[in-house]
Amino acid sequence: MKRVMPEPYKIKSVEMLNILTEEEREVAIKEAGYNTFLLNSEDIYIDLLTDSGTSAMSDEQWAGMMRGDEAYAGSKNFFRLDKTVRELFGFKYMVPTHQGRGAENILSTICIKEGDYVPGNMYFTTTRFHQEINGANFVDIICDEAHQPSRDDVPFKGNVDLDKLQVLIDEVGADKIPYICVAVTVNMAGGQPVSMANLRAVYELAQKYEIKVMFDATRCVENACFIKDREEGYKNKTIKEIVFEMFSYGDGCTMSGKKDCLTNVGGFLCLNDEELFSKAKELVVVYEGMPSYGGMSGRDMEAMAIGMEESVQYPYIKHRLTQVEYLGQRLIDAGVPVVKPIGGHAVYLDARAFLSNIDQEQFPAQALAAAIYKDSGVRTMERGIVSAGRDKVTGENHKPKLELVRLTIPRRVYTYAHLDYVADSIIDLYNKRETIKPLEFVYEPKQLRFFTSKFQEIS
Ligand code: P61
């Protein structure tokens, strides 16, 4: 039997969990309108809603927080973070923000003109929102395989399809494309990575037309580990070297520090262009705070700098990917339909295949996420038609090919025993899946509806 590497850390402080009965959970999910975002955290046993801001910090990070310099301007922690980011990523300038969407807001505002097109390797909710509100049309240029959940023979399903990019450039003209947004890894595709060869090729094509490449760096360390494990020529490179090379094929990035930076809050924007940097600093003071804190406290910036250094250590990141893969493999072995190959931060259930009797307009992934909570106290997230929202022109539901439920693994929080419980519960539920009922809206907010919408069961 293949030996599983246990956690490369030991537990120093614990948070006791509440375990509700199934009857209590049934009441809780009904009150939450069958929306797992609206559950109280105290009613949850294992929280796989997100890996965002849910990491366990190390003793070094907690110690670093005591060194927080809470000066309004020029905090020493900013200079450490700035140096760490520039050394690891190689971009010239960094602007701190309160979290990833703060950076997306600034980038979209300074780069996009009404009527522009922003191609990207699949949409992300907040990223597309900021692009569209600034007048751009998002165009999906990810490879076709990314939309095929059961295709497991593609190691880099997050890759950009260069032909799709070329077609767009030919159709709308390079001057209508302020930048190409390349996410590493691709969250909505199942945490799928992009290869170094693809990053290099995208940058070459972009440079030919003088189009900028802006990364969504949110899970770049996970992407780097996939490159080390799967791409020829990278086995003997360090994660740090791989991250640095990845970002050499671009002009900047947005970053949600709440994921790979191993902190609970924060983010930043990186740029190479001095003029854009200057515009970004003008906006950061309006939306976030001084350019030397951007909505973070000094202690947050210190914890982030330390977290970034820890995140590029191979034993940590390899263990993380192995944990996610372990949960995925247990489900695959039991015949539960999941997105393959298993991604970096989460296992994604294929809700269309899981609940083939429920029509997409009756929200199968939403219904499945609610049923999982009721059954086992495990909180997951819908990533399907509800998350995709409505077309900004026609008002029709976007109907994504992927109708998924995400089991997101927080960093350094759960053990293999927790993951076994999750796997056992989902396998049980799969065997009684015909008991799960479809849903209909009782409240639908206009923007980013998945966060606060409410549903009821259709019996
Ligand atoms: C998540 F349901 N992700 O995955 P911010 N880019 C990428 C992200 O994954 C991301 C952001 C930018 C979250 C939190 C979240 O529809 C949702 O720091 C690839 O959260 O502002 C965030 O970074 C934004 C959950 C966000 C959602 C939007 O759980």
Short mmCIF file of C-alpha atoms in Angstrom, two decimals, residues 30 52 64 74 84 116 125 127 132 214 231 252 259 302 335 361 367 383 385 404 445:
data_model
loop_
_atom_site.label_atom_id
_atom_site.label_comp_id
_atom_site.label_asym_id
_atom_site.label_seq_id
_atom_site.Cartn_x
_atom_site.Cartn_y
_atom_site.Cartn_z
CA LYS A 30 -34.25 25.32 6.23
CA SER A 52 -10.42 31.51 1.85
CA GLY A 64 4.99 37.91 13.95
CA GLY A 74 5.03 53.69 6.57
CA THR A 84 8.79 39.44 0.21
CA ASP A 116 -13.41 46.37 -23.99
CA THR A 125 -17.36 35.54 -9.73
CA THR A 127 -13.18 39.00 -11.00
CA GLU A 132 -18.15 43.94 -16.24
CA MET A 214 -2.38 39.92 -15.61
CA GLU A 231 5.70 19.03 -16.17
CA GLY A 252 1.21 42.03 -12.94
CA LYS A 259 -5.55 31.51 0.27
CA GLU A 302 3.61 40.69 8.93
CA GLY A 335 -17.96 5.59 -7.86
CA GLU A 361 -32.85 25.19 -13.46
CA ALA A 367 -29.71 21.04 -3.39
CA ARG A 383 -20.51 26.21 -7.88
CA ILE A 385 -25.97 27.83 -12.10
CA LEU A 404 -20.53 21.46 -9.10
CA PRO A 445 -30.47 39.31 -5.03
#
